[in-house]
PDB file of C-alpha atoms and ligand atoms in Angstrom:
ATOM      1  CA  UNK A   1      38.263 -75.064   8.861  1.00 92.00           C
ATOM      2  CA  UNK A   2      41.789 -76.073   9.824  1.00 91.00           C
ATOM      3  CA  UNK A   3      44.697 -73.785  10.545  1.00 92.00           C
ATOM      4  CA  UNK A   4      47.833 -74.651   8.563  1.00 92.00           C
ATOM      5  CA  UNK A   5      49.908 -71.797   9.867  1.00 90.00           C
ATOM      6  CA  UNK A   6      50.969 -70.717  12.475  1.00 91.00           C
ATOM      7  CA  UNK A   7      49.551 -73.700  14.469  1.00 84.00           C
ATOM      8  CA  UNK A   8      49.291 -76.688  12.123  1.00 82.00           C
ATOM      9  CA  UNK A   9      46.116 -78.745  11.816  1.00 78.00           C
ATOM     10  CA  UNK A  10      44.189 -76.921  14.510  1.00 84.00           C
ATOM     11  CA  UNK A  11      40.427 -77.260  13.911  1.00 90.00           C
ATOM     12  CA  UNK A  12      38.677 -73.889  14.217  1.00 92.00           C
ATOM     13  CA  UNK A  13      35.111 -73.467  15.441  1.00 92.00           C
ATOM     14  CA  UNK A  14      33.256 -70.174  15.053  1.00 92.00           C
ATOM     15  CA  UNK A  15      34.897 -68.742  18.168  1.00 92.00           C
ATOM     16  CA  UNK A  16      38.323 -69.675  16.845  1.00 93.00           C
ATOM     17  CA  UNK A  17      37.529 -68.139  13.484  1.00 94.00           C
ATOM     18  CA  UNK A  18      36.379 -64.904  15.090  1.00 94.00           C
ATOM     19  CA  UNK A  19      39.621 -64.778  17.049  1.00 93.00           C
ATOM     20  CA  UNK A  20      41.517 -65.299  13.787  1.00 95.00           C
ATOM     21  CA  UNK A  21      39.725 -62.312  12.194  1.00 96.00           C
ATOM     22  CA  UNK A  22      39.235 -59.877  15.093  1.00 95.00           C
ATOM     23  CA  UNK A  23      37.768 -56.401  14.904  1.00 94.00           C
ATOM     24  CA  UNK A  24      40.539 -53.842  14.887  1.00 90.00           C
ATOM     25  CA  UNK A  25      41.489 -52.073  18.091  1.00 89.00           C
ATOM     26  CA  UNK A  26      41.439 -48.873  16.061  1.00 92.00           C
ATOM     27  CA  UNK A  27      39.798 -47.995  12.759  1.00 94.00           C
ATOM     28  CA  UNK A  28      40.527 -50.774  10.282  1.00 97.00           C
ATOM     29  CA  UNK A  29      40.101 -51.285   6.545  1.00 98.00           C
ATOM     30  CA  UNK A  30      39.951 -54.962   5.661  1.00 98.00           C
ATOM     31  CA  UNK A  31      39.736 -56.028   2.027  1.00 98.00           C
ATOM     32  CA  UNK A  32      38.172 -59.434   1.390  1.00 98.00           C
ATOM     33  CA  UNK A  33      38.483 -60.934  -2.093  1.00 98.00           C
ATOM     34  CA  UNK A  34      38.538 -64.319  -3.815  1.00 98.00           C
ATOM     35  CA  UNK A  35      40.884 -65.211  -6.648  1.00 98.00           C
ATOM     36  CA  UNK A  36      41.345 -68.193  -8.936  1.00 98.00           C
ATOM     37  CA  UNK A  37      44.718 -69.943  -8.908  1.00 98.00           C
ATOM     38  CA  UNK A  38      45.674 -67.985 -12.026  1.00 97.00           C
ATOM     39  CA  UNK A  39      44.606 -64.636 -10.622  1.00 97.00           C
ATOM     40  CA  UNK A  40      41.060 -64.153 -11.953  1.00 98.00           C
ATOM     41  CA  UNK A  41      38.572 -62.230  -9.818  1.00 98.00           C
ATOM     42  CA  UNK A  42      35.530 -63.609 -11.630  1.00 97.00           C
ATOM     43  CA  UNK A  43      34.140 -66.644 -13.413  1.00 96.00           C
ATOM     44  CA  UNK A  44      31.493 -65.704 -15.963  1.00 92.00           C
ATOM     45  CA  UNK A  45      31.396 -62.143 -14.683  1.00 93.00           C
ATOM     46  CA  UNK A  46      30.800 -62.946 -11.008  1.00 95.00           C
ATOM     47  CA  UNK A  47      32.889 -64.043  -8.058  1.00 95.00           C
ATOM     48  CA  UNK A  48      30.503 -66.686  -6.685  1.00 91.00           C
ATOM     49  CA  UNK A  49      31.847 -69.581  -8.759  1.00 93.00           C
ATOM     50  CA  UNK A  50      35.258 -69.144  -7.146  1.00 97.00           C
ATOM     51  CA  UNK A  51      34.038 -69.557  -3.574  1.00 96.00           C
ATOM     52  CA  UNK A  52      32.947 -72.455  -1.383  1.00 96.00           C
ATOM     53  CA  UNK A  53      30.506 -72.898   1.505  1.00 96.00           C
ATOM     54  CA  UNK A  54      33.355 -72.169   3.938  1.00 96.00           C
ATOM     55  CA  UNK A  55      34.226 -69.039   1.963  1.00 97.00           C
ATOM     56  CA  UNK A  56      30.612 -67.865   2.246  1.00 97.00           C
ATOM     57  CA  UNK A  57      30.602 -68.631   5.969  1.00 96.00           C
ATOM     58  CA  UNK A  58      33.817 -66.685   6.443  1.00 97.00           C
ATOM     59  CA  UNK A  59      32.395 -63.763   4.472  1.00 98.00           C
ATOM     60  CA  UNK A  60      29.468 -63.708   6.896  1.00 98.00           C
ATOM     61  CA  UNK A  61      31.792 -63.685   9.888  1.00 97.00           C
ATOM     62  CA  UNK A  62      33.847 -60.851   8.417  1.00 98.00           C
ATOM     63  CA  UNK A  63      30.653 -58.877   7.801  1.00 98.00           C
ATOM     64  CA  UNK A  64      29.551 -59.600  11.354  1.00 97.00           C
ATOM     65  CA  UNK A  65      32.786 -58.032  12.651  1.00 97.00           C
ATOM     66  CA  UNK A  66      32.392 -54.851  10.588  1.00 98.00           C
ATOM     67  CA  UNK A  67      30.596 -51.560  11.153  1.00 98.00           C
ATOM     68  CA  UNK A  68      30.193 -51.071   7.425  1.00 98.00           C
ATOM     69  CA  UNK A  69      30.550 -53.133   4.254  1.00 98.00           C
ATOM     70  CA  UNK A  70      31.953 -50.940   1.494  1.00 98.00           C
ATOM     71  CA  UNK A  71      31.230 -52.023  -2.083  1.00 98.00           C
ATOM     72  CA  UNK A  72      31.730 -50.469  -5.513  1.00 98.00           C
ATOM     73  CA  UNK A  73      28.674 -49.938  -7.707  1.00 98.00           C
ATOM     74  CA  UNK A  74      30.071 -52.315 -10.341  1.00 98.00           C
ATOM     75  CA  UNK A  75      29.915 -55.152  -7.836  1.00 98.00           C
ATOM     76  CA  UNK A  76      26.445 -54.133  -6.673  1.00 98.00           C
ATOM     77  CA  UNK A  77      25.232 -54.225 -10.296  1.00 97.00           C
ATOM     78  CA  UNK A  78      26.919 -57.616 -10.936  1.00 96.00           C
ATOM     79  CA  UNK A  79      26.125 -59.383  -7.682  1.00 95.00           C
ATOM     80  CA  UNK A  80      22.846 -57.891  -6.425  1.00 93.00           C
ATOM     81  CA  UNK A  81      23.290 -57.186  -2.718  1.00 97.00           C
ATOM     82  CA  UNK A  82      19.552 -57.195  -1.984  1.00 98.00           C
ATOM     83  CA  UNK A  83      18.438 -57.690   1.611  1.00 98.00           C
ATOM     84  CA  UNK A  84      20.435 -58.394   4.776  1.00 98.00           C
ATOM     85  CA  UNK A  85      24.190 -58.903   4.575  1.00 98.00           C
ATOM     86  CA  UNK A  86      24.111 -61.450   7.421  1.00 98.00           C
ATOM     87  CA  UNK A  87      21.709 -64.080   8.731  1.00 97.00           C
ATOM     88  CA  UNK A  88      19.948 -64.307  12.084  1.00 97.00           C
ATOM     89  CA  UNK A  89      22.698 -66.318  13.819  1.00 97.00           C
ATOM     90  CA  UNK A  90      25.234 -63.601  13.064  1.00 97.00           C
ATOM     91  CA  UNK A  91      22.772 -60.908  14.145  1.00 98.00           C
ATOM     92  CA  UNK A  92      22.653 -62.694  17.518  1.00 98.00           C
ATOM     93  CA  UNK A  93      26.442 -62.828  17.596  1.00 96.00           C
ATOM     94  CA  UNK A  94      26.641 -59.060  17.025  1.00 97.00           C
ATOM     95  CA  UNK A  95      24.019 -58.503  19.681  1.00 97.00           C
ATOM     96  CA  UNK A  96      26.088 -60.481  22.193  1.00 96.00           C
ATOM     97  CA  UNK A  97      29.123 -58.364  21.283  1.00 95.00           C
ATOM     98  CA  UNK A  98      27.190 -55.133  21.848  1.00 96.00           C
ATOM     99  CA  UNK A  99      27.152 -54.182  18.170  1.00 97.00           C
ATOM    100  CA  UNK A 100      24.233 -52.888  16.096  1.00 98.00           C
ATOM    101  CA  UNK A 101      22.208 -55.831  14.723  1.00 98.00           C
ATOM    102  CA  UNK A 102      23.398 -55.365  11.133  1.00 98.00           C
ATOM    103  CA  UNK A 103      26.504 -53.880   9.538  1.00 98.00           C
ATOM    104  CA  UNK A 104      25.641 -50.989   7.227  1.00 98.00           C
ATOM    105  CA  UNK A 105      26.083 -51.247   3.471  1.00 98.00           C
ATOM    106  CA  UNK A 106      27.986 -48.369   1.843  1.00 98.00           C
ATOM    107  CA  UNK A 107      27.838 -48.227  -1.959  1.00 98.00           C
ATOM    108  CA  UNK A 108      30.459 -46.220  -3.851  1.00 98.00           C
ATOM    109  CA  UNK A 109      29.051 -44.728  -7.036  1.00 98.00           C
ATOM    110  CA  UNK A 110      29.518 -41.662  -9.190  1.00 97.00           C
ATOM    111  CA  UNK A 111      26.756 -42.272 -11.736  1.00 97.00           C
ATOM    112  CA  UNK A 112      24.233 -43.563  -9.163  1.00 97.00           C
ATOM    113  CA  UNK A 113      22.837 -45.992 -11.709  1.00 97.00           C
ATOM    114  CA  UNK A 114      21.580 -48.322  -8.994  1.00 98.00           C
ATOM    115  CA  UNK A 115      18.515 -50.385  -8.200  1.00 97.00           C
ATOM    116  CA  UNK A 116      16.641 -48.504  -5.457  1.00 98.00           C
ATOM    117  CA  UNK A 117      15.665 -51.892  -3.968  1.00 98.00           C
ATOM    118  CA  UNK A 118      19.277 -52.422  -2.868  1.00 98.00           C
ATOM    119  CA  UNK A 119      18.847 -49.415  -0.590  1.00 98.00           C
ATOM    120  CA  UNK A 120      15.291 -50.069   0.558  1.00 98.00           C
ATOM    121  CA  UNK A 121      15.797 -53.777   1.390  1.00 98.00           C
ATOM    122  CA  UNK A 122      18.851 -53.137   3.555  1.00 98.00           C
ATOM    123  CA  UNK A 123      17.869 -53.684   7.221  1.00 98.00           C
ATOM    124  CA  UNK A 124      20.316 -51.017   8.459  1.00 98.00           C
ATOM    125  CA  UNK A 125      20.196 -47.600   6.814  1.00 98.00           C
ATOM    126  CA  UNK A 126      22.651 -47.806   3.902  1.00 98.00           C
ATOM    127  CA  UNK A 127      25.088 -45.136   2.762  1.00 98.00           C
ATOM    128  CA  UNK A 128      25.790 -43.799  -0.704  1.00 98.00           C
ATOM    129  CA  UNK A 129      29.384 -42.688  -1.155  1.00 98.00           C
ATOM    130  CA  UNK A 130      29.600 -40.333  -4.091  1.00 98.00           C
ATOM    131  CA  UNK A 131      31.431 -37.324  -5.474  1.00 96.00           C
ATOM    132  CA  UNK A 132      30.903 -33.746  -4.295  1.00 94.00           C
ATOM    133  CA  UNK A 133      29.201 -32.804  -7.548  1.00 96.00           C
ATOM    134  CA  UNK A 134      26.922 -35.848  -8.023  1.00 97.00           C
ATOM    135  CA  UNK A 135      23.195 -35.084  -8.020  1.00 97.00           C
ATOM    136  CA  UNK A 136      21.528 -37.623  -5.738  1.00 97.00           C
ATOM    137  CA  UNK A 137      17.932 -38.502  -6.766  1.00 97.00           C
ATOM    138  CA  UNK A 138      15.447 -37.706  -3.965  1.00 98.00           C
ATOM    139  CA  UNK A 139      14.382 -41.355  -3.605  1.00 98.00           C
ATOM    140  CA  UNK A 140      18.024 -42.341  -3.021  1.00 98.00           C
ATOM    141  CA  UNK A 141      18.583 -39.500  -0.556  1.00 98.00           C
ATOM    142  CA  UNK A 142      15.464 -40.591   1.342  1.00 98.00           C
ATOM    143  CA  UNK A 143      16.660 -44.194   1.551  1.00 98.00           C
ATOM    144  CA  UNK A 144      20.339 -43.662   2.385  1.00 98.00           C
ATOM    145  CA  UNK A 145      22.806 -41.358   4.104  1.00 98.00           C
ATOM    146  CA  UNK A 146      24.943 -39.593   1.520  1.00 98.00           C
ATOM    147  CA  UNK A 147      28.706 -39.390   2.052  1.00 98.00           C
ATOM    148  CA  UNK A 148      30.633 -37.072  -0.245  1.00 96.00           C
ATOM    149  CA  UNK A 149      34.078 -38.444  -0.975  1.00 91.00           C
ATOM    150  CA  UNK A 150      35.995 -38.528  -4.235  1.00 89.00           C
ATOM    151  CA  UNK A 151      38.979 -40.560  -3.074  1.00 96.00           C
ATOM    152  CA  UNK A 152      39.452 -43.361  -0.534  1.00 98.00           C
ATOM    153  CA  UNK A 153      40.746 -41.076   2.255  1.00 98.00           C
ATOM    154  CA  UNK A 154      37.675 -38.846   1.912  1.00 98.00           C
ATOM    155  CA  UNK A 155      35.411 -41.895   1.798  1.00 98.00           C
ATOM    156  CA  UNK A 156      36.860 -43.219   5.069  1.00 98.00           C
ATOM    157  CA  UNK A 157      36.652 -39.793   6.719  1.00 98.00           C
ATOM    158  CA  UNK A 158      32.987 -39.580   5.693  1.00 98.00           C
ATOM    159  CA  UNK A 159      32.271 -43.055   7.092  1.00 98.00           C
ATOM    160  CA  UNK A 160      34.016 -42.179  10.372  1.00 98.00           C
ATOM    161  CA  UNK A 161      31.729 -39.146  10.689  1.00 98.00           C
ATOM    162  CA  UNK A 162      28.911 -41.714  10.874  1.00 98.00           C
ATOM    163  CA  UNK A 163      30.802 -43.637  13.572  1.00 97.00           C
ATOM    164  CA  UNK A 164      31.855 -46.366  11.137  1.00 98.00           C
ATOM    165  CA  UNK A 165      35.496 -47.209  11.780  1.00 98.00           C
ATOM    166  CA  UNK A 166      35.606 -50.948  11.090  1.00 98.00           C
ATOM    167  CA  UNK A 167      35.375 -51.169   7.309  1.00 98.00           C
ATOM    168  CA  UNK A 168      35.061 -54.389   5.336  1.00 98.00           C
ATOM    169  CA  UNK A 169      35.742 -53.578   1.687  1.00 98.00           C
ATOM    170  CA  UNK A 170      34.345 -56.287  -0.609  1.00 98.00           C
ATOM    171  CA  UNK A 171      35.685 -54.753  -3.794  1.00 93.00           C
ATOM    172  CA  UNK A 172      35.309 -54.927  -6.642  1.00 97.00           C
ATOM    173  CA  UNK A 173      38.692 -54.711  -8.256  1.00 98.00           C
ATOM    174  CA  UNK A 174      38.203 -51.076  -9.348  1.00 97.00           C
ATOM    175  CA  UNK A 175      37.482 -49.891  -5.820  1.00 98.00           C
ATOM    176  CA  UNK A 176      40.133 -52.183  -4.307  1.00 98.00           C
ATOM    177  CA  UNK A 177      42.718 -50.767  -6.713  1.00 97.00           C
ATOM    178  CA  UNK A 178      42.094 -47.246  -5.442  1.00 97.00           C
ATOM    179  CA  UNK A 179      42.405 -48.293  -1.792  1.00 97.00           C
ATOM    180  CA  UNK A 180      45.598 -50.238  -2.534  1.00 97.00           C
ATOM    181  CA  UNK A 181      47.125 -47.295  -4.406  1.00 96.00           C
ATOM    182  CA  UNK A 182      46.222 -44.938  -1.558  1.00 96.00           C
ATOM    183  CA  UNK A 183      47.893 -47.349   0.897  1.00 96.00           C
ATOM    184  CA  UNK A 184      44.708 -47.509   2.953  1.00 97.00           C
ATOM    185  CA  UNK A 185      44.357 -51.284   3.244  1.00 98.00           C
ATOM    186  CA  UNK A 186      45.243 -52.506   6.732  1.00 98.00           C
ATOM    187  CA  UNK A 187      44.388 -56.109   5.910  1.00 98.00           C
ATOM    188  CA  UNK A 188      43.904 -58.248   2.844  1.00 98.00           C
ATOM    189  CA  UNK A 189      41.871 -61.436   3.302  1.00 98.00           C
ATOM    190  CA  UNK A 190      42.289 -63.532   0.194  1.00 98.00           C
ATOM    191  CA  UNK A 191      40.500 -66.754  -0.631  1.00 98.00           C
ATOM    192  CA  UNK A 192      42.525 -68.727  -3.146  1.00 98.00           C
ATOM    193  CA  UNK A 193      40.247 -70.916  -5.226  1.00 98.00           C
ATOM    194  CA  UNK A 194      41.502 -74.207  -6.773  1.00 98.00           C
ATOM    195  CA  UNK A 195      40.369 -73.128 -10.240  1.00 97.00           C
ATOM    196  CA  UNK A 196      42.236 -72.242 -13.411  1.00 97.00           C
ATOM    197  CA  UNK A 197      40.003 -69.608 -14.996  1.00 97.00           C
ATOM    198  CA  UNK A 198      42.086 -68.853 -18.063  1.00 96.00           C
ATOM    199  CA  UNK A 199      42.898 -65.418 -19.429  1.00 94.00           C
ATOM    200  CA  UNK A 200      40.531 -62.497 -19.659  1.00 93.00           C
ATOM    201  CA  UNK A 201      39.092 -61.770 -16.241  1.00 94.00           C
ATOM    202  CA  UNK A 202      40.162 -58.876 -14.045  1.00 95.00           C
ATOM    203  CA  UNK A 203      42.649 -59.412 -11.240  1.00 96.00           C
ATOM    204  CA  UNK A 204      41.441 -58.591  -7.711  1.00 97.00           C
ATOM    205  CA  UNK A 205      42.813 -55.055  -8.061  1.00 96.00           C
ATOM    206  CA  UNK A 206      42.331 -53.108 -11.264  1.00 96.00           C
ATOM    207  CA  UNK A 207      42.128 -49.595 -12.623  1.00 94.00           C
ATOM    208  CA  UNK A 208      44.410 -46.734 -13.469  1.00 89.00           C
ATOM    209  CA  UNK A 209      45.774 -45.802 -10.036  1.00 79.00           C
ATOM    210  CA  UNK A 210      49.581 -46.146 -10.010  1.00 85.00           C
ATOM    211  CA  UNK A 211      51.220 -47.520  -6.889  1.00 91.00           C
ATOM    212  CA  UNK A 212      54.510 -48.673  -5.469  1.00 92.00           C
ATOM    213  CA  UNK A 213      54.562 -52.432  -4.806  1.00 94.00           C
ATOM    214  CA  UNK A 214      53.835 -52.991  -1.133  1.00 94.00           C
ATOM    215  CA  UNK A 215      54.726 -56.007   0.973  1.00 97.00           C
ATOM    216  CA  UNK A 216      52.279 -57.316   3.593  1.00 98.00           C
ATOM    217  CA  UNK A 217      52.842 -59.729   6.483  1.00 98.00           C
ATOM    218  CA  UNK A 218      51.132 -63.146   6.501  1.00 97.00           C
ATOM    219  CA  UNK A 219      48.952 -63.514   9.602  1.00 97.00           C
ATOM    220  CA  UNK A 220      47.598 -67.000   8.959  1.00 97.00           C
ATOM    221  CA  UNK A 221      46.701 -69.670   6.424  1.00 96.00           C
ATOM    222  CA  UNK A 222      43.506 -71.687   6.818  1.00 97.00           C
ATOM    223  CA  UNK A 223      41.930 -74.337   4.626  1.00 96.00           C
ATOM    224  CA  UNK A 224      38.581 -76.079   4.244  1.00 96.00           C
ATOM    225  CA  UNK A 225      40.317 -78.825   2.264  1.00 95.00           C
ATOM    226  CA  UNK A 226      39.833 -77.188  -1.156  1.00 97.00           C
ATOM    227  CA  UNK A 227      40.406 -73.431  -0.759  1.00 98.00           C
ATOM    228  CA  UNK A 228      43.130 -71.492   1.031  1.00 98.00           C
ATOM    229  CA  UNK A 229      42.132 -68.594   3.273  1.00 98.00           C
ATOM    230  CA  UNK A 230      45.002 -66.174   3.620  1.00 98.00           C
ATOM    231  CA  UNK A 231      45.051 -63.186   5.954  1.00 98.00           C
ATOM    232  CA  UNK A 232      47.686 -60.532   5.422  1.00 98.00           C
ATOM    233  CA  UNK A 233      48.278 -57.432   7.532  1.00 97.00           C
ATOM    234  CA  UNK A 234      50.164 -54.210   7.203  1.00 96.00           C
ATOM    235  CA  UNK A 235      53.612 -55.032   8.672  1.00 94.00           C
TER     236      UNK A 235
HETATM  237  N1  NAP B 301      36.854 -61.757  -6.730  1.00 63.45           N
HETATM  238  C1  NAP B 301      36.278 -61.005  -5.829  1.00 63.45           C
HETATM  239  O1  NAP B 301      36.535 -61.149  -4.636  1.00 63.45           O
HETATM  240  C2  NAP B 301      35.306 -59.940  -6.258  1.00 63.45           C
HETATM  241  C3  NAP B 301      34.831 -59.051  -5.308  1.00 63.45           C
HETATM  242  C4  NAP B 301      33.934 -58.083  -5.709  1.00 63.45           C
HETATM  243  C5  NAP B 301      33.540 -58.012  -7.021  1.00 63.45           C
HETATM  244  N2  NAP B 301      33.997 -58.893  -7.913  1.00 63.45           N
HETATM  245  C6  NAP B 301      33.590 -58.784  -9.319  1.00 63.45           C
HETATM  246  O2  NAP B 301      34.168 -57.612  -9.830  1.00 63.45           O
HETATM  247  C7  NAP B 301      33.316 -57.059 -10.822  1.00 63.45           C
HETATM  248  C8  NAP B 301      33.017 -55.606 -10.481  1.00 63.45           C
HETATM  249  O3  NAP B 301      34.223 -54.937 -10.243  1.00 63.45           O
HETATM  250  P1  NAP B 301      34.559 -53.536 -10.905  1.00 63.45           P
HETATM  251  O4  NAP B 301      35.995 -53.282 -10.654  1.00 63.45           O
HETATM  252  O5  NAP B 301      34.047 -53.527 -12.296  1.00 63.45           O
HETATM  253  O6  NAP B 301      33.612 -52.556 -10.104  1.00 63.45           O
HETATM  254  P2  NAP B 301      33.623 -52.027  -8.593  1.00 63.45           P
HETATM  255  O7  NAP B 301      34.997 -51.743  -8.110  1.00 63.45           O
HETATM  256  O8  NAP B 301      32.746 -52.901  -7.777  1.00 63.45           O
HETATM  257  O9  NAP B 301      32.826 -50.684  -8.811  1.00 63.45           O
HETATM  258  C9  NAP B 301      33.335 -49.683  -9.662  1.00 63.45           C
HETATM  259  C10 NAP B 301      32.328 -48.575  -9.624  1.00 63.45           C
HETATM  260  O10 NAP B 301      32.360 -47.970  -8.333  1.00 63.45           O
HETATM  261  C11 NAP B 301      32.164 -46.581  -8.460  1.00 63.45           C
HETATM  262  N3  NAP B 301      33.379 -45.917  -8.016  1.00 63.45           N
HETATM  263  C12 NAP B 301      34.609 -46.459  -7.825  1.00 63.45           C
HETATM  264  N4  NAP B 301      35.447 -45.539  -7.369  1.00 63.45           N
HETATM  265  C13 NAP B 301      34.751 -44.384  -7.264  1.00 63.45           C
HETATM  266  C14 NAP B 301      35.067 -43.085  -6.833  1.00 63.45           C
HETATM  267  N5  NAP B 301      36.298 -42.777  -6.419  1.00 63.45           N
HETATM  268  N6  NAP B 301      34.095 -42.156  -6.839  1.00 63.45           N
HETATM  269  C15 NAP B 301      32.830 -42.467  -7.250  1.00 63.45           C
HETATM  270  N7  NAP B 301      32.466 -43.693  -7.663  1.00 63.45           N
HETATM  271  C16 NAP B 301      33.424 -44.626  -7.674  1.00 63.45           C
HETATM  272  C17 NAP B 301      31.860 -46.302  -9.915  1.00 63.45           C
HETATM  273  O11 NAP B 301      30.476 -46.483  -9.994  1.00 63.45           O
HETATM  274  P3  NAP B 301      29.508 -45.806 -11.060  1.00 63.45           P
HETATM  275  O12 NAP B 301      29.805 -46.494 -12.345  1.00 63.45           O
HETATM  276  O13 NAP B 301      28.144 -46.094 -10.529  1.00 63.45           O
HETATM  277  O14 NAP B 301      29.837 -44.346 -11.093  1.00 63.45           O
HETATM  278  C18 NAP B 301      32.609 -47.430 -10.601  1.00 63.45           C
HETATM  279  O15 NAP B 301      32.096 -47.723 -11.879  1.00 63.45           O
HETATM  280  C19 NAP B 301      32.065 -57.900 -10.848  1.00 63.45           C
HETATM  281  O16 NAP B 301      32.191 -58.808 -11.915  1.00 63.45           O
HETATM  282  C20 NAP B 301      32.105 -58.641  -9.536  1.00 63.45           C
HETATM  283  O17 NAP B 301      31.467 -59.872  -9.609  1.00 63.45           O
HETATM  284  C21 NAP B 301      34.889 -59.855  -7.573  1.00 63.45           C
END
């Protein structure tokens, strides 16, 4: 990866990348999404076709910096999320930083129409974030900690009760839209893919939640030669 801004053409190794995407000094909600050039969040119903090997590597690093990876059930159903979120090298990196070996996976769902294997194959005990009234099947309650939270502020409060302050939200657009509307995104990490997807797909935020337009501050622009990696912060 090369940095285009603020220091032009500076090659970044893993240490440099980690410094470019640090853990927050306080609780932090970081949204990481990929978009096509024309604003699509998916190709053929999934985000993978928009990424690149560097995008996948960066996703791993962002996960390695987080206490918890927060994901909407729609994304879990579309993308899978079976097994560990990070590989052994990043487990070692977390170990060296004094963090738990794996970030925890927190799945936001009202209907709880989920594959139990997503919970049971997670190496760190996962969390289910659901409404106050949802009836959690016993097998799910045995496999995960249940957080009751109907809106993003309640979700974050519930995660903090588990000591999880560094939140990487991986979407999807429905969940991201609620966090954006609630003004609870401290950072937006956006991979811009060199693809014209055409009309039809969702944008990276979606849903009904109304919001005032909000301006963020550009922290940096990186590139792997094909994709742009943009990091924006709350001003
Ligand atoms: N471009 C990218 O970076 C990116 C990133 C992630 C995903 N994606 C793509 O986006 C698509 C999925 O996105 P999506 O917007 O349809 O789904 P989503 O945001 O991943 O998940 C929406 C689901 O989350 C649950 N949920 C959301 N808010 C809730 C709340 N306040 N309380 C309880 N449950 C809540 C509901 O689950 P239940 O239905 O279970 O009740 C809802 O149906 C997939 O195609 C995926 O590939 C793209």
